[in-house]
Short mmCIF file of C-alpha atoms in Angstrom, two decimals:
data_model
loop_
_atom_site.label_atom_id
_atom_site.label_comp_id
_atom_site.label_asym_id
_atom_site.label_seq_id
_atom_site.Cartn_x
_atom_site.Cartn_y
_atom_site.Cartn_z
CA UNK R 1 62.47 -95.40 54.15
CA UNK R 2 59.82 -95.87 51.45
CA UNK R 3 60.72 -94.65 48.00
CA UNK R 4 58.91 -91.74 46.42
CA UNK R 5 57.84 -92.09 42.80
CA UNK R 6 59.20 -89.37 40.55
CA UNK R 7 56.48 -87.66 38.54
CA UNK R 8 57.79 -85.22 35.95
CA UNK R 9 55.25 -82.65 34.74
CA UNK R 10 54.67 -79.93 32.18
CA UNK R 11 52.25 -77.03 32.25
CA UNK R 12 48.86 -77.22 30.59
CA UNK R 13 47.73 -73.67 29.87
CA UNK R 14 44.01 -73.39 29.15
CA UNK R 15 43.67 -70.39 26.82
CA UNK R 16 39.95 -70.55 26.01
CA UNK R 17 37.19 -70.31 26.91
CA UNK R 18 37.79 -67.61 29.53
CA UNK R 19 35.45 -69.35 31.98
CA UNK R 20 37.95 -72.17 32.57
CA UNK R 21 41.20 -70.40 31.62
CA UNK R 22 44.17 -71.16 33.86
CA UNK R 23 47.26 -73.32 34.31
CA UNK R 24 47.18 -76.97 35.35
CA UNK R 25 49.87 -79.63 35.84
CA UNK R 26 50.11 -82.58 33.47
CA UNK R 27 52.22 -85.69 34.18
CA UNK R 28 54.53 -86.47 31.23
CA UNK R 29 54.11 -90.03 29.94
CA UNK R 30 57.06 -92.41 29.73
CA UNK R 31 56.30 -93.02 26.06
CA UNK R 32 55.80 -90.63 23.18
CA UNK R 33 58.03 -87.60 22.52
CA UNK R 34 57.83 -84.70 24.99
CA UNK R 35 58.47 -81.25 23.53
CA UNK R 36 61.21 -80.28 26.03
CA UNK R 37 62.09 -76.60 25.79
CA UNK R 38 59.13 -75.81 23.53
CA UNK R 39 55.35 -75.56 23.55
CA UNK R 40 52.42 -76.31 21.27
CA UNK R 41 49.12 -74.53 20.91
CA UNK R 42 46.26 -76.88 20.06
CA UNK R 43 42.50 -77.39 20.20
CA UNK R 44 40.96 -80.21 22.23
CA UNK R 45 38.91 -82.90 20.49
CA UNK R 46 36.84 -85.60 22.26
CA UNK R 47 35.24 -88.53 20.52
CA UNK R 48 31.74 -89.35 21.69
CA UNK R 49 31.74 -92.92 20.38
CA UNK R 50 35.36 -93.73 21.34
CA UNK R 51 35.82 -91.64 24.51
CA UNK R 52 38.34 -94.12 25.97
CA UNK R 53 40.33 -94.22 22.69
CA UNK R 54 40.76 -97.96 23.10
CA UNK R 55 39.56 -98.59 19.57
CA UNK R 56 41.17 -97.42 16.41
CA UNK R 57 39.50 -94.35 14.95
CA UNK R 58 37.73 -95.03 11.69
CA UNK R 59 38.60 -91.73 10.06
CA UNK R 60 41.64 -89.49 10.19
CA UNK R 61 40.98 -86.49 12.40
CA UNK R 62 39.83 -83.34 10.65
CA UNK R 63 41.37 -80.01 11.63
CA UNK R 64 39.36 -78.23 14.36
CA UNK R 65 37.44 -75.02 13.82
CA UNK R 66 40.29 -72.65 14.73
CA UNK R 67 42.77 -74.42 12.47
CA UNK R 68 45.04 -75.37 15.38
CA UNK R 69 46.68 -78.79 15.76
CA UNK R 70 44.12 -81.27 17.19
CA UNK R 71 44.82 -82.70 20.64
CA UNK R 72 42.79 -85.73 21.78
CA UNK R 73 41.14 -85.74 25.21
CA UNK R 74 40.48 -89.31 26.42
CA UNK R 75 39.41 -90.90 29.71
CA UNK R 76 41.47 -93.49 31.57
CA UNK R 77 40.34 -97.11 31.57
CA UNK R 78 39.41 -99.88 29.17
CA UNK R 79 42.94 -100.47 27.85
CA UNK R 80 46.57 -99.57 28.42
CA UNK R 81 47.70 -95.96 28.27
CA UNK R 82 50.06 -96.78 25.46
CA UNK R 83 47.24 -98.20 23.36
CA UNK R 84 45.29 -94.95 23.66
CA UNK R 85 48.33 -92.96 22.56
CA UNK R 86 48.97 -95.33 19.66
CA UNK R 87 45.41 -94.98 18.38
CA UNK R 88 45.63 -91.19 18.65
CA UNK R 89 48.91 -91.18 16.68
CA UNK R 90 47.40 -93.28 13.89
CA UNK R 91 44.35 -91.02 13.69
CA UNK R 92 46.51 -87.93 13.11
CA UNK R 93 46.24 -86.24 16.50
CA UNK R 94 49.24 -84.08 17.46
CA UNK R 95 49.00 -84.92 21.14
CA UNK R 96 46.90 -86.77 23.67
CA UNK R 97 45.70 -85.81 27.16
CA UNK R 98 44.34 -88.67 29.27
CA UNK R 99 42.45 -87.75 32.42
CA UNK R 100 42.22 -90.02 35.46
CA UNK R 101 38.99 -91.80 36.34
CA UNK R 102 39.92 -91.83 40.02
CA UNK R 103 40.59 -89.06 42.49
CA UNK R 104 44.32 -89.44 43.19
CA UNK R 105 47.66 -87.73 42.71
CA UNK R 106 49.25 -87.52 39.30
CA UNK R 107 51.23 -90.57 38.25
CA UNK R 108 53.53 -91.46 35.37
CA UNK R 109 52.05 -93.46 32.52
CA UNK R 110 54.40 -96.28 31.50
CA UNK R 111 54.46 -99.14 29.00
CA UNK R 112 53.50 -102.61 30.37
CA UNK R 113 56.80 -104.49 30.45
CA UNK R 114 54.92 -107.75 31.08
CA UNK R 115 53.14 -107.30 27.75
CA UNK R 116 55.97 -106.90 25.24
CA UNK R 117 53.61 -107.08 22.29
CA UNK R 118 51.89 -103.94 23.63
CA UNK R 119 55.05 -102.24 24.96
CA UNK R 120 56.59 -102.30 21.50
CA UNK R 121 53.90 -99.86 20.32
CA UNK R 122 56.03 -97.13 21.93
CA UNK R 123 58.34 -97.24 18.91
CA UNK R 124 55.52 -95.82 16.75
CA UNK R 125 54.37 -93.02 19.07
CA UNK R 126 55.86 -89.60 18.18
CA UNK R 127 53.36 -87.27 19.86
CA UNK R 128 53.51 -85.83 23.40
CA UNK R 129 51.42 -87.72 25.99
CA UNK R 130 50.31 -86.60 29.44
CA UNK R 131 47.98 -87.53 32.29
CA UNK R 132 45.59 -85.05 33.95
CA UNK R 133 43.86 -85.28 37.29
CA UNK R 134 40.21 -86.30 37.26
CA UNK R 135 39.11 -82.81 38.22
CA UNK R 136 41.02 -81.09 35.43
CA UNK R 137 39.96 -83.63 32.80
CA UNK R 138 36.32 -83.58 33.80
CA UNK R 139 36.29 -79.78 33.58
CA UNK R 140 37.60 -79.91 30.04
CA UNK R 141 35.25 -82.74 29.03
CA UNK R 142 32.20 -80.89 30.34
CA UNK R 143 33.18 -77.73 28.46
CA UNK R 144 33.50 -79.67 25.21
CA UNK R 145 30.18 -81.40 25.88
CA UNK R 146 28.54 -77.97 26.12
CA UNK R 147 29.73 -77.21 22.60
CA UNK R 148 32.52 -74.76 23.46
CA UNK R 149 35.90 -74.84 21.77
CA UNK R 150 38.79 -75.43 24.15
CA UNK R 151 42.20 -74.05 23.21
CA UNK R 152 45.15 -75.31 25.25
CA UNK R 153 48.93 -74.87 25.23
CA UNK R 154 51.14 -77.81 26.05
CA UNK R 155 54.05 -75.91 27.62
CA UNK R 156 57.27 -77.88 28.10
CA UNK R 157 59.59 -74.84 28.30
CA UNK R 158 60.25 -75.23 32.02
CA UNK R 159 59.95 -79.00 32.24
CA UNK R 160 63.70 -79.31 31.91
CA UNK R 161 66.02 -77.30 34.15
CA UNK R 162 68.32 -75.02 32.12
CA UNK R 163 70.33 -72.92 34.61
CA UNK R 164 73.49 -72.26 32.59
CA UNK R 165 75.69 -73.30 29.69
CA UNK R 166 76.42 -76.72 31.17
CA UNK R 167 74.32 -79.89 31.14
CA UNK R 168 74.97 -82.84 33.43
CA UNK R 169 73.33 -86.11 32.52
CA UNK R 170 73.42 -89.78 33.42
CA UNK R 171 72.04 -92.86 31.72
CA UNK R 172 70.26 -95.08 34.20
CA UNK R 173 69.68 -98.68 33.20
CA UNK R 174 69.47 -102.14 34.72
CA UNK R 175 71.49 -105.32 34.45
CA UNK R 176 70.74 -107.72 31.63
CA UNK R 177 69.03 -110.24 33.87
CA UNK R 178 66.58 -107.62 35.13
CA UNK R 179 65.72 -105.53 32.07
CA UNK R 180 63.49 -108.03 30.32
CA UNK R 181 62.17 -107.03 26.90
CA UNK R 182 63.74 -103.55 27.15
CA UNK R 183 67.27 -104.92 26.76
CA UNK R 184 67.15 -104.67 22.99
CA UNK R 185 65.80 -101.13 23.20
CA UNK R 186 68.61 -100.10 25.55
CA UNK R 187 71.28 -101.65 23.35
CA UNK R 188 69.98 -99.87 20.26
CA UNK R 189 69.89 -96.56 22.11
CA UNK R 190 73.51 -96.90 23.28
CA UNK R 191 74.68 -97.56 19.72
CA UNK R 192 72.63 -94.76 18.18
CA UNK R 193 73.52 -92.19 20.82
CA UNK R 194 77.27 -92.92 20.92
CA UNK R 195 78.17 -90.38 18.23
CA UNK R 196 76.13 -87.60 19.86
CA UNK R 197 77.65 -88.39 23.25
CA UNK R 198 81.14 -88.07 21.76
CA UNK R 199 80.23 -84.71 20.18
CA UNK R 200 79.00 -83.40 23.52
CA UNK R 201 82.06 -84.67 25.34
CA UNK R 202 84.43 -83.07 22.81
CA UNK R 203 82.52 -79.82 23.28
CA UNK R 204 83.42 -80.05 27.00
CA UNK R 205 79.91 -80.79 28.23
CA UNK R 206 79.49 -83.32 31.01
CA UNK R 207 78.76 -86.80 29.67
CA UNK R 208 78.75 -89.55 32.24
CA UNK R 209 76.89 -92.86 32.38
CA UNK R 210 76.07 -95.29 35.14
CA UNK R 211 73.90 -98.31 35.74
CA UNK R 212 71.49 -98.52 38.63
CA UNK R 213 68.54 -100.60 39.77
CA UNK R 214 65.85 -99.48 42.21
CA UNK R 215 65.94 -96.25 44.17
CA UNK R 216 68.09 -93.18 43.81
CA UNK R 217 68.34 -91.21 47.07
CA UNK R 218 64.91 -92.53 48.12
CA UNK R 219 63.28 -91.66 44.77
CA UNK R 220 62.02 -94.54 42.63
CA UNK R 221 62.84 -94.15 38.95
CA UNK R 222 61.48 -95.94 35.90
CA UNK R 223 64.33 -97.74 34.13
CA UNK R 224 65.82 -97.31 31.66
CA UNK R 225 65.94 -93.54 31.66
CA UNK R 226 68.23 -90.53 31.48
CA UNK R 227 68.72 -88.04 34.31
CA UNK R 228 69.31 -84.54 32.92
CA UNK R 229 70.16 -81.71 35.31
CA UNK R 230 68.59 -83.79 38.10
CA UNK R 231 65.37 -84.18 36.08
CA UNK R 232 64.24 -87.62 34.97
CA UNK R 233 63.62 -87.80 31.25
CA UNK R 234 60.20 -89.02 30.18
CA UNK R 235 59.40 -90.30 26.73
CA UNK R 236 60.72 -92.63 24.09
CA UNK R 237 64.30 -93.81 24.57
CA UNK R 238 65.91 -92.94 21.24
CA UNK R 239 68.86 -90.82 20.18
CA UNK R 240 66.94 -87.87 18.69
CA UNK R 241 64.48 -87.58 21.59
CA UNK R 242 67.23 -87.72 24.22
CA UNK R 243 69.32 -85.18 22.29
CA UNK R 244 66.36 -82.80 22.26
CA UNK R 245 65.95 -83.18 26.01
CA UNK R 246 69.66 -82.51 26.54
CA UNK R 247 69.47 -79.40 24.35
CA UNK R 248 66.57 -78.14 26.44
CA UNK R 249 68.89 -78.30 29.46
CA UNK R 250 71.11 -75.48 28.18
CA UNK R 251 70.42 -71.87 28.94
CA UNK R 252 69.12 -70.22 25.80
CA UNK R 253 71.84 -69.11 23.32
CA UNK R 254 74.45 -71.34 25.03
CA UNK R 255 73.45 -74.62 23.39
CA UNK R 256 76.10 -76.41 21.26
CA UNK R 257 75.88 -76.58 17.49
CA UNK R 258 74.46 -80.11 17.55
CA UNK R 259 71.25 -78.67 19.07
CA UNK R 260 70.68 -76.39 16.07
CA UNK R 261 70.85 -78.98 13.32
CA UNK R 262 67.90 -79.70 11.09
CA UNK R 263 66.93 -83.06 12.56
CA UNK R 264 66.81 -81.61 16.09
CA UNK R 265 65.00 -78.32 15.50
CA UNK R 266 64.01 -75.97 12.71
CA UNK R 267 65.73 -72.64 12.16
CA UNK R 268 63.29 -70.34 13.89
CA UNK R 269 64.94 -67.27 12.34
CA UNK R 270 63.97 -68.46 8.87
CA UNK R 271 60.25 -68.03 9.50
CA UNK R 272 58.46 -64.82 8.60
CA UNK R 273 56.90 -64.54 12.05
CA UNK R 274 60.13 -63.54 13.77
CA UNK R 275 60.11 -59.86 14.72
CA UNK R 276 63.80 -59.01 15.00
CA UNK R 277 65.52 -56.04 13.31
CA UNK R 278 67.01 -56.65 9.88
CA UNK R 279 68.71 -54.72 7.10
CA UNK R 280 68.25 -56.46 3.76
CA UNK R 281 70.72 -54.20 1.96
CA UNK R 282 73.51 -55.33 4.28
CA UNK R 283 72.19 -58.88 4.74
CA UNK R 284 72.11 -58.36 8.49
CA UNK R 285 69.53 -59.23 11.12
CA UNK R 286 69.30 -59.46 14.91
CA UNK R 287 67.68 -62.91 15.03
CA UNK R 288 69.66 -65.57 16.90
CA UNK R 289 68.34 -69.09 16.45
CA UNK R 290 68.11 -71.13 19.63
CA UNK R 291 66.84 -74.60 20.45
CA UNK R 292 63.92 -73.09 22.36
CA UNK R 293 63.02 -70.64 19.58
CA UNK R 294 64.92 -67.45 18.87
CA UNK R 295 66.11 -64.28 20.57
CA UNK R 296 66.60 -60.81 19.13
CA UNK R 297 70.12 -59.57 19.70
CA UNK R 298 71.82 -56.80 17.74
CA UNK R 299 74.91 -57.96 15.80
CA UNK R 300 78.40 -56.99 16.91
CA UNK R 301 79.03 -53.32 16.18
CA UNK R 302 75.35 -52.47 16.60
CA UNK R 303 73.34 -51.31 19.63
CA UNK R 304 69.66 -51.73 20.46
CA UNK R 305 67.00 -54.02 21.89
CA UNK R 306 66.99 -56.44 18.96
CA UNK R 307 63.85 -54.99 17.43
CA UNK R 308 65.73 -51.77 16.64
CA UNK R 309 69.51 -51.61 16.08
CA UNK R 310 71.84 -48.69 15.27
CA UNK R 311 75.51 -48.56 14.34
CA UNK R 312 78.03 -47.99 17.13
CA UNK R 313 80.67 -45.39 16.26
CA UNK R 314 83.56 -46.95 18.14
CA UNK R 315 85.92 -44.19 16.98
CA UNK R 316 83.72 -41.40 18.32
CA UNK R 317 83.08 -43.21 21.59
CA UNK R 318 86.76 -44.01 22.09
CA UNK R 319 86.22 -47.75 22.46
CA UNK R 320 88.12 -48.87 19.34
CA UNK R 321 91.61 -49.00 20.85
CA UNK R 322 93.48 -47.71 17.78
CA UNK R 323 97.01 -46.37 18.41
CA UNK R 324 96.95 -43.71 15.69
CA UNK R 325 93.89 -43.35 13.45
CA UNK R 326 90.40 -44.89 13.76
CA UNK R 327 88.08 -45.18 10.74
CA UNK R 328 84.45 -46.01 11.56
CA UNK R 329 82.54 -48.42 9.33
CA UNK R 330 78.90 -49.53 9.39
CA UNK R 331 78.82 -52.20 12.06
CA UNK R 332 82.58 -52.12 12.58
CA UNK R 333 85.76 -50.02 12.27
CA UNK R 334 89.40 -50.33 11.31
CA UNK R 335 92.66 -48.78 12.47
CA UNK R 336 95.40 -47.12 10.44
CA UNK R 337 98.97 -46.17 11.35
CA UNK R 338 101.06 -43.11 10.52
CA UNK R 339 103.80 -43.29 7.89
CA UNK R 340 106.71 -45.38 9.11
CA UNK R 341 104.61 -47.70 11.30
CA UNK R 342 103.25 -51.21 10.86
CA UNK R 343 99.73 -52.21 12.05
CA UNK R 344 99.00 -55.22 14.22
CA UNK R 345 95.27 -56.08 14.46
CA UNK R 346 92.92 -53.17 13.99
CA UNK R 347 90.19 -54.85 11.91
CA UNK R 348 87.25 -54.48 14.28
CA UNK R 349 89.69 -55.07 17.13
CA UNK R 350 92.23 -52.85 18.92
CA UNK R 351 95.12 -51.89 16.62
CA UNK R 352 98.74 -51.57 17.76
CA UNK R 353 101.20 -49.50 15.69
CA UNK R 354 104.89 -50.32 15.92
CA UNK R 355 107.70 -48.48 14.08
CA UNK R 356 109.36 -49.85 10.99
CA UNK R 357 113.16 -50.13 10.73
CA UNK R 358 113.73 -46.96 8.71
CA UNK R 359 117.50 -47.49 8.58
CA UNK R 360 117.35 -50.97 7.10
CA UNK R 361 117.28 -49.73 3.49
CA UNK R 362 120.09 -47.51 2.16
CA UNK R 363 121.01 -46.52 5.72
CA UNK R 364 117.84 -44.44 5.84
CA UNK R 365 119.35 -42.07 3.26
CA UNK R 366 121.90 -40.89 5.85
CA UNK R 367 125.53 -40.14 5.03
CA UNK R 368 126.55 -40.79 8.62
CA UNK R 369 125.16 -43.01 11.40
CA UNK R 370 121.36 -43.71 11.29
CA UNK R 371 118.87 -44.88 13.87
CA UNK R 372 115.05 -45.30 13.84
CA UNK R 373 112.85 -43.22 16.11
CA UNK R 374 109.03 -42.99 16.04
CA UNK R 375 108.80 -44.31 12.52
CA UNK R 376 111.42 -42.01 10.98
CA UNK R 377 115.13 -42.25 10.24
CA UNK R 378 117.34 -39.94 12.32
CA UNK R 379 120.71 -39.08 10.81
CA UNK R 380 123.84 -37.95 12.67
CA UNK R 381 127.42 -37.01 11.74
CA UNK R 382 130.85 -37.74 13.15
CA UNK R 383 133.30 -35.36 14.86
CA UNK R 384 133.92 -32.12 13.05
CA UNK R 385 130.76 -32.50 10.94
CA UNK R 386 127.15 -31.36 11.24
CA UNK R 387 123.94 -32.23 9.39
CA UNK R 388 123.15 -30.27 6.29
CA UNK R 389 119.78 -28.58 5.89
CA UNK R 390 118.39 -31.67 4.16
CA UNK R 391 118.90 -33.65 7.38
CA UNK R 392 120.69 -36.42 5.52
CA UNK R 393 124.19 -35.35 4.40
CA UNK R 394 127.05 -33.96 6.50
CA UNK R 395 129.05 -30.76 6.08
CA UNK R 396 132.40 -29.80 7.63
CA UNK R 397 132.45 -27.54 10.70
CA UNK R 398 135.06 -24.76 10.48
CA UNK R 399 136.10 -24.86 14.13
CA UNK R 400 138.64 -22.09 13.53
CA UNK R 401 136.18 -19.63 11.99
CA UNK R 402 133.50 -20.46 14.55
CA UNK R 403 135.98 -20.10 17.42
CA UNK R 404 135.37 -23.65 18.56
CA UNK R 405 139.07 -24.56 18.59
CA UNK R 406 141.32 -23.93 21.62
CA UNK R 407 144.45 -23.03 19.66
CA UNK R 408 146.35 -20.09 21.27
CA UNK R 409 148.17 -19.01 18.08
CA UNK R 410 147.41 -20.65 14.73
CA UNK R 411 144.30 -22.78 13.90
CA UNK R 412 144.11 -24.94 10.80
CA UNK R 413 140.65 -26.28 9.81
CA UNK R 414 140.49 -29.88 8.54
CA UNK R 415 137.79 -32.01 6.92
CA UNK R 416 137.71 -35.11 9.13
CA UNK R 417 136.40 -37.23 6.24
CA UNK R 418 139.78 -36.69 4.56
CA UNK R 419 142.22 -35.97 7.36
CA UNK R 420 140.68 -37.96 10.17
CA UNK R 421 140.69 -34.90 12.52
CA UNK R 422 138.50 -31.77 12.62
CA UNK R 423 141.33 -29.21 13.01
CA UNK R 424 144.95 -28.76 14.11
CA UNK R 425 146.93 -26.20 16.12
CA UNK R 426 150.37 -24.73 15.21
CA UNK R 427 152.74 -22.09 16.64
CA UNK R 428 154.58 -19.02 15.39
CA UNK R 429 158.37 -18.98 14.78
CA UNK R 430 160.26 -19.46 18.05
CA UNK R 431 157.34 -21.26 19.74
CA UNK R 432 156.39 -24.88 20.15
CA UNK R 433 153.25 -26.65 21.37
CA UNK R 434 153.21 -27.47 25.04
CA UNK R 435 153.71 -31.15 25.72
CA UNK R 436 151.02 -31.17 28.41
CA UNK R 437 148.47 -29.13 26.43
CA UNK R 438 148.82 -29.48 22.70
CA UNK R 439 146.68 -26.36 22.12
CA UNK R 440 148.95 -23.84 23.86
CA UNK R 441 152.21 -22.50 22.45
CA UNK R 442 155.34 -21.92 24.60
CA UNK R 443 158.78 -20.57 23.73
CA UNK R 444 161.00 -23.13 22.16
CA UNK R 445 163.59 -22.69 24.95
CA UNK R 446 160.92 -23.53 27.52
CA UNK R 447 159.87 -26.51 25.43
CA UNK R 448 163.47 -27.76 25.34
CA UNK R 449 163.76 -27.09 29.07
CA UNK R 450 160.73 -29.32 29.60
CA UNK R 451 162.62 -31.96 27.66
CA UNK R 452 165.63 -31.65 30.05
CA UNK R 453 167.92 -29.35 28.00
CA UNK R 454 169.41 -26.26 29.90
CA UNK R 455 171.13 -23.16 28.44
CA UNK R 456 173.12 -20.28 29.84
CA UNK R 457 172.03 -16.72 29.41
CA UNK R 458 174.30 -16.18 26.37
CA UNK R 459 172.78 -16.46 22.96
CA UNK R 460 173.61 -19.18 20.55
CA UNK R 461 175.88 -16.93 18.47
CA UNK R 462 177.95 -15.44 21.32
CA UNK R 463 178.44 -18.94 22.77
CA UNK R 464 179.75 -20.18 19.45
CA UNK R 465 182.17 -17.25 19.04
CA UNK R 466 183.62 -17.53 22.57
CA UNK R 467 184.01 -21.26 22.66
CA UNK R 468 185.80 -21.74 19.42
CA UNK R 469 185.57 -24.33 16.83
CA UNK R 470 186.37 -27.21 19.17
CA UNK R 471 183.64 -26.27 21.59
CA UNK R 472 181.19 -25.87 18.73
CA UNK R 473 181.96 -29.37 17.51
CA UNK R 474 181.59 -30.76 21.01
CA UNK R 475 178.30 -28.97 21.49
CA UNK R 476 177.01 -30.15 18.12
CA UNK R 477 177.98 -33.70 18.92
CA UNK R 478 176.33 -33.46 22.33
CA UNK R 479 173.30 -31.77 20.82
CA UNK R 480 172.92 -34.59 18.28
CA UNK R 481 173.04 -37.15 21.06
CA UNK R 482 170.62 -35.14 23.18
CA UNK R 483 168.25 -34.68 20.26
CA UNK R 484 168.15 -38.40 19.69
CA UNK R 485 167.32 -38.95 23.36
CA UNK R 486 164.66 -36.25 23.28
CA UNK R 487 163.05 -37.78 20.22
CA UNK R 488 162.90 -41.14 21.96
CA UNK R 489 161.27 -39.60 25.02
CA UNK R 490 158.85 -37.68 22.84
CA UNK R 491 157.84 -40.83 21.02
CA UNK R 492 157.17 -42.61 24.32
CA UNK R 493 155.22 -39.62 25.64
CA UNK R 494 153.21 -39.36 22.42
CA UNK R 495 152.33 -43.05 22.51
CA UNK R 496 151.14 -42.74 26.09
CA UNK R 497 149.07 -39.64 25.31
CA UNK R 498 147.52 -41.31 22.24
CA UNK R 499 146.62 -44.37 24.28
CA UNK R 500 144.88 -42.21 26.90
CA UNK R 501 143.20 -39.77 24.55
CA UNK R 502 142.41 -41.86 21.49
CA UNK R 503 139.15 -40.37 20.04
CA UNK R 504 135.88 -42.37 20.22
CA UNK R 505 134.40 -43.74 17.00
CA UNK R 506 131.41 -41.96 15.51
CA UNK R 507 129.19 -45.04 15.99
CA UNK R 508 129.87 -45.08 19.72
CA UNK R 509 129.32 -41.39 20.10
CA UNK R 510 126.50 -40.84 17.60
CA UNK R 511 123.99 -39.45 20.11
CA UNK R 512 126.14 -36.86 21.85
CA UNK R 513 124.77 -33.39 21.16
CA UNK R 514 127.68 -31.07 21.96
CA UNK R 515 131.23 -30.83 20.65
CA UNK R 516 133.95 -32.63 22.53
CA UNK R 517 137.56 -31.78 21.97
CA UNK R 518 139.86 -34.54 23.10
CA UNK R 519 143.49 -34.04 22.22
CA UNK R 520 145.39 -36.53 20.16
CA UNK R 521 148.86 -35.91 18.90
CA UNK R 522 151.06 -36.45 15.95
CA UNK R 523 154.82 -36.71 16.48
CA UNK R 524 156.32 -33.24 16.10
CA UNK R 525 159.79 -32.15 15.17
CA UNK R 526 161.74 -29.53 17.05
CA UNK R 527 160.90 -27.03 14.34
CA UNK R 528 159.40 -23.88 15.92
CA UNK R 529 156.54 -24.02 13.35
CA UNK R 530 155.29 -27.56 14.17
CA UNK R 531 151.61 -28.55 13.79
CA UNK R 532 149.53 -30.90 15.90
CA UNK R 533 146.00 -32.16 15.33
CA UNK R 534 143.12 -31.90 17.76
CA UNK R 535 141.40 -35.16 18.42
CA UNK R 536 137.94 -36.17 17.27
CA UNK R 537 134.87 -34.85 18.95
CA UNK R 538 131.30 -34.98 17.61
CA UNK R 539 128.75 -32.43 16.58
CA UNK R 540 125.34 -33.96 16.16
CA UNK R 541 122.16 -32.28 15.08
#
């Protein structure tokens, strides 16, 4: 299959006169510096005595009538394309358009590799070059011949594909035995472009090179060259020119920082002609510099079309994301937290409030147990105590006066901070506390019966009188033995009861909200007026 020559073009927009206004294609030359991603407005100039531009111009070109950059219009023939462009550069023209002298399709102008002394002129050509069809060129030449001014725009904005924020490029070259005089030029380019290639690669943009000779998928390419987003680069092979072409391959506002440096493009936002919104008092503006020019985009925290911007009240619109309090600012906002909370974020970003440890210092001011809740310290008290009105200290609960105790006869209030128990129960003369329920009082005879001691119906005094002294001694001796046994059993029973009903500590029971009364006992004598202490419960505010 025969190869198809790749011809890369840019748009030539004829602005004036109206009789010939329109858009034509122009083939980008393989020398000079194309203005990828940009455009230039200029006025055509044609020399009557050097129409082919094969001779050097005697005088430097004077600015045209409209004050626009002068662009030379020359006819093909008489010398090499590159010689025409070189002469135009030296004369001060800002661009050159060469029109064909034959009716044929557009072709790519290239340097003659078989004439290295002429090909090296490409190093001194810094203006854009392009070839027009015979019909387009003749139309322009005739208009100039009639004395009309011709204003044209060399539009390169769409000459390089720029679909997204990613550029794919390849360096196409040839082997050393086939490159001829361009070998030195290729070697210099590789060295000069190495640093830029590394910057692009570190910025995660595709950077891949390859060497190839001949056709690529049936399309003949001029080597050496660079393929950018499937477009073949045209123009001088140097680091700055290739970087500009790569930058033109990015969608506007997505180009990397290297594309916005001074040697690649000027800061378009610094010129007075930009029309974006600005506020000098706040040193703010909506102009965003891009490689292709600039765009108007309101700053963060502002809303509008770029020509007009107004502050966004994120607090009023509910978009701030503050946990507690939102404070609007011009162009931004900040979050604040309630007392007892720390702020995370919240400076133009969502703010999260999390509680401080309010018990970490001085136990939160609490006399009893303390825990943090919602940014405050919450105090509690142990069994037999309740919070005072100040919410910090504890006061004793009088369980007896408040009828909270279960004592059946006598109730004795205690301060648990001193006694260890909130209250105790005791019995009247002739009664003892029940072994099974240390709150209830039973007759002492029943108590002794529970302990295994039985009596006859006679009273103690009649029994002593009837039995005589010997019987009394025997009974006393037996009673002493029995009492010792009873005391032993009572001790064992008390130890078992204490093990089963030992009161919980205040720290373990700090969050219980109602009073618990769990019996614990103290060894009691057989005296009918014994006391016992009720075990610890807890009364928490």
